[in-house]
XYZ file of C-alpha atoms in Angstrom:
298
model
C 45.191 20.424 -169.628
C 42.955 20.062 -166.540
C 40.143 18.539 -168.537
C 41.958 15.668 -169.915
C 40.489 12.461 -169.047
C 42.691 11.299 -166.168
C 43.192 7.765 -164.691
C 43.339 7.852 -161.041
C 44.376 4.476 -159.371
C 43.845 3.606 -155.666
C 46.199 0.776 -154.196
C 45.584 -2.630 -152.139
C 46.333 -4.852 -149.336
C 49.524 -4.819 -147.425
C 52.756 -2.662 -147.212
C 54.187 -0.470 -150.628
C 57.319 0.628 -151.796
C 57.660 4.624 -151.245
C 54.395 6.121 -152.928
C 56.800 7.582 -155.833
C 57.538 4.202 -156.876
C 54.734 2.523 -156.375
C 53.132 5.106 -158.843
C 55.408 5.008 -161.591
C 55.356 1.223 -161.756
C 51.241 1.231 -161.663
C 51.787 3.451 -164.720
C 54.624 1.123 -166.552
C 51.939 -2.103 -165.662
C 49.348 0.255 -167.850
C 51.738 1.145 -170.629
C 52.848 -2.620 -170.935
C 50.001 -3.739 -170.748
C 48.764 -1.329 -173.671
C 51.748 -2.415 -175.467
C 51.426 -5.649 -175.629
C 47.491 -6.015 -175.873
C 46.929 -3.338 -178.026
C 50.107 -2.186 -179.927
C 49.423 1.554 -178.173
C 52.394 3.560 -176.322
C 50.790 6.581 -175.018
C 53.909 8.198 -173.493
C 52.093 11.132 -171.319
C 49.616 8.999 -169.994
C 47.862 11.058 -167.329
C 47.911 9.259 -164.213
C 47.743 10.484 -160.697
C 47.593 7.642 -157.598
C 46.228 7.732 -154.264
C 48.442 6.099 -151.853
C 47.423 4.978 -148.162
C 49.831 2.431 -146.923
C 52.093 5.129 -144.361
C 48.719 5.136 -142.363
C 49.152 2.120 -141.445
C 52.988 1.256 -141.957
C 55.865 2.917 -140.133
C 58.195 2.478 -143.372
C 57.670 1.921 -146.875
C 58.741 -1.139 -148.109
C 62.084 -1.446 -148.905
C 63.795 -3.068 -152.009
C 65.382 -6.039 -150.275
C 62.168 -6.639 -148.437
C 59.904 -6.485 -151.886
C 59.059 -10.123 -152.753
C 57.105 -8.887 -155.677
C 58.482 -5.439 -157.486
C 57.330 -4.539 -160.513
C 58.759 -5.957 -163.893
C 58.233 -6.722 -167.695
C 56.512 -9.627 -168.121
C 58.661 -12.110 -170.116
C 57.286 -12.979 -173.380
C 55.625 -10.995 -176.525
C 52.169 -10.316 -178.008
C 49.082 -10.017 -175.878
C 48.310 -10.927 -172.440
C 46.458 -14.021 -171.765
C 42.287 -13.103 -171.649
C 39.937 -15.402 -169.936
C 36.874 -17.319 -171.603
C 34.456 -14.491 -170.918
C 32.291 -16.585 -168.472
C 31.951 -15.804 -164.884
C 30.746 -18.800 -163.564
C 31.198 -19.797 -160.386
C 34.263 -22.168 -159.521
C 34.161 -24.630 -156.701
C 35.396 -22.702 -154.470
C 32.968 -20.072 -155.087
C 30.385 -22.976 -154.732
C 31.623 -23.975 -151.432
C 31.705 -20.446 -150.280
C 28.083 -19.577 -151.213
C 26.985 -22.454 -148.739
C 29.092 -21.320 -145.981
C 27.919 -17.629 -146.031
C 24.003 -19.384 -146.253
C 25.127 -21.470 -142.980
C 26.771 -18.099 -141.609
C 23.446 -15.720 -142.518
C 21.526 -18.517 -140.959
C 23.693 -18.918 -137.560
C 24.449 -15.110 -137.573
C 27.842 -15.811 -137.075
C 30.509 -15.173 -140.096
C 33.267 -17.093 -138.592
C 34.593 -18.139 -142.035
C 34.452 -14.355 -142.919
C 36.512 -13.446 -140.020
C 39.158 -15.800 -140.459
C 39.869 -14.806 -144.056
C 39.604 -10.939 -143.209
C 41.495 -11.176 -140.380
C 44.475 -13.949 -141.328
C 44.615 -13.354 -145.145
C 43.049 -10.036 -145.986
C 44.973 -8.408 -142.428
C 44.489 -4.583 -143.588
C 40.563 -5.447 -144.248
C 40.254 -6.091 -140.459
C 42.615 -3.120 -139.499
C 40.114 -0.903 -141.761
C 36.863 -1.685 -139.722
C 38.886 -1.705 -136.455
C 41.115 1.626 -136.197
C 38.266 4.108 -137.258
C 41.066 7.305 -137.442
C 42.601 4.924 -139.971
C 39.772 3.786 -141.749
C 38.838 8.148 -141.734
C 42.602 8.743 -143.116
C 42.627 6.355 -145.897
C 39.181 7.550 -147.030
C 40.172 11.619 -146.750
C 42.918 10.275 -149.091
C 40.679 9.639 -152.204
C 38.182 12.385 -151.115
C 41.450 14.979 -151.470
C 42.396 13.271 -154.790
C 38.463 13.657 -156.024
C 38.257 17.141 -154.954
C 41.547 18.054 -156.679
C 40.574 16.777 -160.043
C 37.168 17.620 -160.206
C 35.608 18.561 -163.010
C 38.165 16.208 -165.082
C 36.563 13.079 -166.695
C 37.996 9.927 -164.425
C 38.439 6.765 -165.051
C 38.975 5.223 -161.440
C 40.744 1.955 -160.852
C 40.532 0.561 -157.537
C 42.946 -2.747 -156.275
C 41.494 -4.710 -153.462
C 41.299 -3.036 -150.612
C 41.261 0.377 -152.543
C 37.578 -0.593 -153.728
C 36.431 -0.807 -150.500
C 37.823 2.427 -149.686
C 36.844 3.706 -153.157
C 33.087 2.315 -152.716
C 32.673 3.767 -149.338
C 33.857 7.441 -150.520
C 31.479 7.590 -153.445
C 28.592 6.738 -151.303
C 29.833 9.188 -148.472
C 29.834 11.707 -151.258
C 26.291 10.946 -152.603
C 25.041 11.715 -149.012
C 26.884 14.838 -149.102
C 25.383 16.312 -151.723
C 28.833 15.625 -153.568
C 29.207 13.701 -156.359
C 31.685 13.300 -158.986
C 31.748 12.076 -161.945
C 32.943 8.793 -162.166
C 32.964 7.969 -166.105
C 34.593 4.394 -165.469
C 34.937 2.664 -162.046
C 36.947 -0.309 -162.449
C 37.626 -2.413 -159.559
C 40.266 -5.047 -159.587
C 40.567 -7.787 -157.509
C 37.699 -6.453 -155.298
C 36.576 -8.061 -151.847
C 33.609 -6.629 -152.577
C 31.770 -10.086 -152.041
C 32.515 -11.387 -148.664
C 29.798 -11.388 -147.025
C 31.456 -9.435 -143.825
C 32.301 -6.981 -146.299
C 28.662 -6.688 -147.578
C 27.415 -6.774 -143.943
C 28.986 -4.077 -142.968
C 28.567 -1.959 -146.288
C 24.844 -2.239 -145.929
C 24.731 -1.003 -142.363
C 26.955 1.832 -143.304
C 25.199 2.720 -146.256
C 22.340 0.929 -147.033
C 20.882 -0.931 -149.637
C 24.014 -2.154 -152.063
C 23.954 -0.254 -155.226
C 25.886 1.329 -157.536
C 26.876 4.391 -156.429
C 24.904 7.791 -158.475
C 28.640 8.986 -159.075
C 29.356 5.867 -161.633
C 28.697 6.087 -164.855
C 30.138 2.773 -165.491
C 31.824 -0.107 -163.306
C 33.976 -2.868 -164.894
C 34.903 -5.703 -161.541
C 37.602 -7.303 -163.000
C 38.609 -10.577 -160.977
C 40.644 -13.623 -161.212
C 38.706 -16.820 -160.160
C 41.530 -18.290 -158.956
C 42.162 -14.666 -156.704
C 41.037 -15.477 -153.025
C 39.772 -11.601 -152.496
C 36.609 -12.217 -155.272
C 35.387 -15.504 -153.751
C 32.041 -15.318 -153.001
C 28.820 -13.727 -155.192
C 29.881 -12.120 -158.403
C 29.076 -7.940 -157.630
C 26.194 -8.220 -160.241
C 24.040 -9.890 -158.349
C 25.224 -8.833 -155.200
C 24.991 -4.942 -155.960
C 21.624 -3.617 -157.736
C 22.075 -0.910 -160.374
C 21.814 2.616 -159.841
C 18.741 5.170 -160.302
C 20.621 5.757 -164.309
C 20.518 1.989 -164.855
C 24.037 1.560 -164.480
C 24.895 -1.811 -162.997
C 28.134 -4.141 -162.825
C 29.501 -5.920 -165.108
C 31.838 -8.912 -163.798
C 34.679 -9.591 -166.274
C 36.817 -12.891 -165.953
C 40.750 -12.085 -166.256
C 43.951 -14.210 -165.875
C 46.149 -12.501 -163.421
C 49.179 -13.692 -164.449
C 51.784 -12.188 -162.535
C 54.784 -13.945 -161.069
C 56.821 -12.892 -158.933
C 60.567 -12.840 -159.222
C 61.251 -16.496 -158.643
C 58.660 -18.178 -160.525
C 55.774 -18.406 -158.131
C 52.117 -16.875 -159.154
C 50.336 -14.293 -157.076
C 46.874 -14.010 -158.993
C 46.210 -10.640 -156.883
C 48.930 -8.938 -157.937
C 47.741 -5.503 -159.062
C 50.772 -5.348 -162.280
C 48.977 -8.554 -163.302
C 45.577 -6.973 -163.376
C 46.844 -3.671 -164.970
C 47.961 -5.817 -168.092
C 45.047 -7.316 -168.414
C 43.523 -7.148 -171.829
C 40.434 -6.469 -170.475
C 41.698 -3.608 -168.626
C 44.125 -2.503 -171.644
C 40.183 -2.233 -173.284
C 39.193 0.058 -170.434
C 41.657 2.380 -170.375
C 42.273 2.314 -174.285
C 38.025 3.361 -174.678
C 38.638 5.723 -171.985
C 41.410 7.571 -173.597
C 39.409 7.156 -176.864
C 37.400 10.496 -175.197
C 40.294 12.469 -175.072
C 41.233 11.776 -178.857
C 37.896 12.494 -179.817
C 37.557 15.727 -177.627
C 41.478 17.109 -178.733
C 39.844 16.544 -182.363
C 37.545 18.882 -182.281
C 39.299 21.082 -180.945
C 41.804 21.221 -183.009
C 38.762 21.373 -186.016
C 37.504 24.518 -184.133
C 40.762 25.939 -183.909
C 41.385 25.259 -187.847
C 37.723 27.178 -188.728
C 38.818 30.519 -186.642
């Protein structure tokens, strides 16, 4: 059982339930969205979740205090998908001229005001370094414990930066696992603070010699992806392996009505990410298969 293909999921911005919750509700966001997108009810999916937010909160986040829990979507049948073009919106647009006028003055004021006002836990990241060391050792302990399994690893805002920052870490180490599908959702991984500061930790941007493959799936209408799309932002790796930027509709809402297109449920029922996981699982069918073929011919 310790080589089945495992999906290992890495949480976001802001404060969580209690990490038991949070967990099982990541995996009922997977199995809906399988569900509904695909018609497929794996009921022993094999999920595991790295979970950082006591580092930095005192208290989980309590059920009165939860303005968006977990819930079945209302409605049948598939999941919206989006046109399949990532082209930039206007607000991308306007975006790509202020980071030119911020490379050009040296100063990313615009950067610093979204990092530090919307994207809070960003800023506490690059300022508390025995934080920023914690949340990393988080994934690191995951990696370590399930190496050797093939892993599909999907990463929620903030968790791609840690996620990205780990795998490189681990390159320079002399350690590198096997990433078979890196999927990033939501990822700030275009700001150009975020890019600054990646570079000068790391170097050129790349795809990390871990990934085999890496899906970034974002909603336009998400404030974390504004900016450059991670294609042409980060170069492949030495294998060839480069991004590819996939268009969603995050369509989450929370209990009341109102939308929150970063909402990591609303990216796990995705089509697009029902795909991922359902080709990823694919593996294990195939490999359980043979097996069982070998098993029949002794």
């Amino acid at each position: 059982m310790h080589d089945r293909p495992l999906i290992l999921g890495i949480h976001g911005l802001a404060n969580k339930p209690p990490k038991e919750e949070k967990q099982a509700w990541w995996a009922e966001a997977i199995r809906e969205g399988l569900r509904r997108n695909l018609g497929e009810d794996p009921r022993d999916l094999s999920f595991d979740f790295v979970y950082w937010a006591d580092l930095r909160y005192d208290a989980p986040l309590s059920e009165d205090s939860n303005r968006e829990p977990y819930y079945p979507a209302r409605g049948r049948g598939p999941f919206p998908s989006a046109d399949g073009v990532c082209a930039p919106t206007l607000t991308d647009r306007l975006y790509r001229i202020v980071e030119w006028a911020q490379e050009k003055t040296g100063r990313l004021v615009l950067d610093d005001f979204i990092i530090e006002h919307r994207l809070d836990d960003l800023w506490g990241y690059y300022e508390d370094a025995a934080f920023r060391e914690s949340a990393r050792n988080r994934l690191r302990e995951a990696l370590e414990q399930h190496a050797g399994r093939p892993l599909l690893l999907a990463a929620h805002s903030m968790g791609s930066l840690i996620a990205y920052d780990v795998l490189r870490q681990l390159e320079r180490d002399g350690r590198c696992p096997r990433i078979e599908h890196f999927v990033t959702l939501g990822a700030p991984l275009g700001l150009a603070e975020i890019k600054h500061r990646l570079a000068e930790e790391h170097g050129a941007l790349r795809v990390p010699y871990a990934v085999a493959r890496w899906s970034n799936l974002g909603d336009r209408e998400d404030v974390a992806t504004v900016g450059t799309t991670l294609a042409e932002a980060y170069a492949p790796n030495a294998t060839g392996v480069g991004v590819i930027d996939r268009p969603v509709l995050n369509t989450y809402r929370r209990p009341r009505g109102s939308v929150n297109h970063h909402k990591s449920y609303g990216y796990l029922r995705t089509p697009e990410f029902s795909e991922a996981v359902a080709a990823f699982l694919d593996r294990e069918e195939a490999v359980a298969s043979v097996e069982m073929s070998d098993a029949r011919s002794a």
